[in-house]
């Protein structure tokens, strides 16, 4: 995983890609095994972010661990929990819709703070199974920043699986395979 973060650091040194006919855009999927989620976060927060800071690189971290419930008061969360037992499918659809609408806005707001910088979204596992990142990234291609998305999953013959669920296509993102083992 350390090698993966070193490769990411080198990618972030490169200028943003110009619009036009390109094979990749300014997004990066950091693909790693779901079993390595805690190692990934530790490496990101304890080592990589301080290195970016020392380099003077403009970046923002977007922790998605509480994203689904940010902005809800306690009564609404209690209602959502009760709805889960009444109609789980309806609850799942409602939460997925909320993520599809609010996550691109959150990323765009952070990107506006740091033109030419990098937004790194992590703890994406907390959004499983509500989102498909291929769809999210398609709507964010026009931002003037890099978007790095933590992607606990795998690449199977060119097809991405987020938490063992097919994530669709439409990727112009650079896929960076973060292999564990070294610490």
Short mmCIF file of C-alpha atoms in Angstrom, two decimals:
data_model
loop_
_atom_site.label_atom_id
_atom_site.label_comp_id
_atom_site.label_asym_id
_atom_site.label_seq_id
_atom_site.Cartn_x
_atom_site.Cartn_y
_atom_site.Cartn_z
CA UNK A 1 0.00 0.00 0.00
CA UNK A 2 2.94 2.33 0.66
CA UNK A 3 3.99 1.99 -2.99
CA UNK A 4 0.45 2.90 -4.06
CA UNK A 5 0.56 6.12 -2.04
CA UNK A 6 3.99 6.95 -3.49
CA UNK A 7 2.55 6.51 -6.99
CA UNK A 8 -0.41 8.71 -6.04
CA UNK A 9 1.95 11.42 -4.78
CA UNK A 10 3.73 11.38 -8.16
CA UNK A 11 0.39 11.57 -10.03
CA UNK A 12 -0.61 14.62 -8.02
CA UNK A 13 2.55 16.43 -9.12
CA UNK A 14 1.38 16.26 -12.75
CA UNK A 15 -0.69 19.16 -14.11
CA UNK A 16 -4.44 18.69 -14.54
CA UNK A 17 -5.51 17.31 -17.90
CA UNK A 18 -7.01 19.78 -20.35
CA UNK A 19 -10.45 19.18 -21.78
CA UNK A 20 -10.58 17.47 -25.12
CA UNK A 21 -10.40 13.96 -26.40
CA UNK A 22 -8.62 12.22 -23.55
CA UNK A 23 -8.62 8.64 -22.37
CA UNK A 24 -8.62 9.62 -18.70
CA UNK A 25 -9.90 12.59 -16.74
CA UNK A 26 -8.64 14.20 -13.52
CA UNK A 27 -10.07 11.54 -11.23
CA UNK A 28 -8.22 8.69 -9.58
CA UNK A 29 -9.74 5.53 -8.13
CA UNK A 30 -7.62 4.12 -5.30
CA UNK A 31 -8.53 0.44 -5.56
CA UNK A 32 -7.68 -1.79 -2.60
CA UNK A 33 -9.07 -4.85 -0.87
CA UNK A 34 -12.00 -4.13 1.48
CA UNK A 35 -10.10 -6.09 4.14
CA UNK A 36 -7.47 -3.32 4.04
CA UNK A 37 -9.89 -0.45 4.79
CA UNK A 38 -8.39 0.37 8.18
CA UNK A 39 -4.82 0.16 6.86
CA UNK A 40 -5.75 2.44 3.97
CA UNK A 41 -7.24 5.08 6.28
CA UNK A 42 -4.29 4.90 8.65
CA UNK A 43 -1.82 5.35 5.80
CA UNK A 44 -3.88 8.19 4.30
CA UNK A 45 -4.35 10.16 7.50
CA UNK A 46 -1.10 9.46 9.36
CA UNK A 47 1.40 9.53 6.49
CA UNK A 48 0.05 10.68 3.13
CA UNK A 49 -1.90 13.79 4.18
CA UNK A 50 1.04 15.17 6.20
CA UNK A 51 3.30 14.57 3.17
CA UNK A 52 0.91 16.55 0.96
CA UNK A 53 0.92 19.31 3.56
CA UNK A 54 4.73 19.37 3.60
CA UNK A 55 4.81 19.54 -0.21
CA UNK A 56 2.47 22.53 -0.11
CA UNK A 57 -0.12 20.69 -2.22
CA UNK A 58 -3.66 22.07 -1.97
CA UNK A 59 -6.03 19.32 -0.92
CA UNK A 60 -9.14 18.60 1.08
CA UNK A 61 -10.10 15.33 2.76
CA UNK A 62 -13.74 14.29 2.63
CA UNK A 63 -14.57 11.75 5.34
CA UNK A 64 -17.72 9.92 4.28
CA UNK A 65 -18.13 7.83 7.43
CA UNK A 66 -21.04 9.97 8.68
CA UNK A 67 -22.04 11.48 5.35
CA UNK A 68 -25.39 9.71 5.12
CA UNK A 69 -26.60 11.17 8.37
CA UNK A 70 -24.99 14.62 8.39
CA UNK A 71 -27.70 17.23 8.57
CA UNK A 72 -30.29 14.93 10.10
CA UNK A 73 -31.49 15.54 13.62
CA UNK A 74 -31.88 12.68 16.09
CA UNK A 75 -35.64 12.35 15.52
CA UNK A 76 -35.19 11.96 11.76
CA UNK A 77 -32.52 9.29 12.25
CA UNK A 78 -34.85 7.44 14.63
CA UNK A 79 -37.60 7.60 11.98
CA UNK A 80 -35.20 6.26 9.36
CA UNK A 81 -34.31 3.34 11.62
CA UNK A 82 -38.00 2.54 12.09
CA UNK A 83 -38.60 2.83 8.34
CA UNK A 84 -35.91 0.23 7.80
CA UNK A 85 -38.16 -2.37 9.40
CA UNK A 86 -41.31 -1.15 7.63
CA UNK A 87 -39.95 -0.99 4.09
CA UNK A 88 -36.24 -1.60 3.70
CA UNK A 89 -36.32 -1.23 -0.09
CA UNK A 90 -37.94 2.22 0.19
CA UNK A 91 -35.37 3.27 2.81
CA UNK A 92 -32.49 2.12 0.60
CA UNK A 93 -33.87 4.03 -2.39
CA UNK A 94 -34.28 7.19 -0.32
CA UNK A 95 -30.75 7.04 1.05
CA UNK A 96 -29.30 6.30 -2.39
CA UNK A 97 -31.13 9.30 -3.82
CA UNK A 98 -29.80 11.49 -1.00
CA UNK A 99 -26.22 10.37 -1.69
CA UNK A 100 -26.58 10.83 -5.47
CA UNK A 101 -27.72 14.42 -4.93
CA UNK A 102 -25.58 15.56 -2.02
CA UNK A 103 -22.18 13.91 -2.62
CA UNK A 104 -21.45 15.64 -5.96
CA UNK A 105 -22.37 18.96 -4.33
CA UNK A 106 -20.06 18.32 -1.38
CA UNK A 107 -17.17 17.42 -3.69
CA UNK A 108 -17.82 20.44 -5.93
CA UNK A 109 -17.85 22.78 -2.91
CA UNK A 110 -14.49 21.45 -1.71
CA UNK A 111 -13.08 21.64 -5.25
CA UNK A 112 -14.09 25.29 -5.49
CA UNK A 113 -11.98 26.02 -2.40
CA UNK A 114 -8.81 24.64 -4.03
CA UNK A 115 -8.71 25.14 -7.81
CA UNK A 116 -6.00 22.90 -9.23
CA UNK A 117 -5.81 20.93 -5.96
CA UNK A 118 -7.10 17.53 -4.92
CA UNK A 119 -10.21 16.32 -3.12
CA UNK A 120 -9.68 12.92 -1.50
CA UNK A 121 -12.87 11.08 -0.51
CA UNK A 122 -12.35 8.24 1.94
CA UNK A 123 -14.42 5.96 4.18
CA UNK A 124 -16.45 5.25 1.05
CA UNK A 125 -17.25 1.82 2.44
CA UNK A 126 -19.94 3.55 4.54
CA UNK A 127 -21.84 4.34 1.32
CA UNK A 128 -22.13 0.69 0.29
CA UNK A 129 -24.45 -0.33 -1.47
CA UNK A 130 -25.93 3.10 -2.18
CA UNK A 131 -23.62 4.51 -4.84
CA UNK A 132 -21.92 3.72 -8.10
CA UNK A 133 -18.79 5.76 -8.44
CA UNK A 134 -18.73 5.62 -12.24
CA UNK A 135 -21.95 7.64 -12.28
CA UNK A 136 -20.70 10.06 -9.63
CA UNK A 137 -17.43 10.77 -11.45
CA UNK A 138 -19.17 11.31 -14.80
CA UNK A 139 -21.02 14.28 -13.28
CA UNK A 140 -17.81 15.79 -11.85
CA UNK A 141 -15.55 15.77 -14.91
CA UNK A 142 -15.76 19.53 -15.35
CA UNK A 143 -14.29 20.41 -11.94
CA UNK A 144 -10.96 22.19 -11.91
CA UNK A 145 -9.31 19.80 -9.47
CA UNK A 146 -8.34 16.18 -9.05
CA UNK A 147 -10.73 13.85 -7.31
CA UNK A 148 -9.26 10.79 -5.62
CA UNK A 149 -11.82 8.23 -4.47
CA UNK A 150 -11.03 5.43 -2.02
CA UNK A 151 -12.44 2.32 -3.68
CA UNK A 152 -12.50 -0.80 -1.50
CA UNK A 153 -13.01 -3.43 -4.13
CA UNK A 154 -11.22 -4.97 -7.05
CA UNK A 155 -10.63 -4.83 -10.76
CA UNK A 156 -11.73 -8.08 -12.40
CA UNK A 157 -10.65 -8.14 -16.00
CA UNK A 158 -11.16 -4.42 -16.47
CA UNK A 159 -14.49 -4.30 -14.63
CA UNK A 160 -14.62 -2.67 -11.20
CA UNK A 161 -16.40 -4.15 -8.21
CA UNK A 162 -17.08 -1.96 -5.16
CA UNK A 163 -17.39 -4.18 -2.08
CA UNK A 164 -17.94 -7.18 -4.42
CA UNK A 165 -20.80 -5.41 -6.26
CA UNK A 166 -20.41 -4.48 -9.93
CA UNK A 167 -19.94 -0.72 -10.08
CA UNK A 168 -20.82 -0.14 -13.70
CA UNK A 169 -18.63 1.54 -16.23
CA UNK A 170 -18.04 5.00 -17.62
CA UNK A 171 -14.67 5.33 -16.00
CA UNK A 172 -12.25 7.83 -17.39
CA UNK A 173 -10.53 7.75 -14.02
CA UNK A 174 -7.00 6.50 -13.54
CA UNK A 175 -7.23 3.21 -11.64
CA UNK A 176 -4.47 2.96 -9.08
CA UNK A 177 -4.25 -0.51 -7.57
CA UNK A 178 -3.16 -0.16 -3.95
CA UNK A 179 -1.71 -3.49 -2.89
CA UNK A 180 -1.37 -4.27 0.77
CA UNK A 181 1.28 -6.25 2.50
CA UNK A 182 3.95 -3.62 3.07
CA UNK A 183 3.63 -1.19 5.97
#
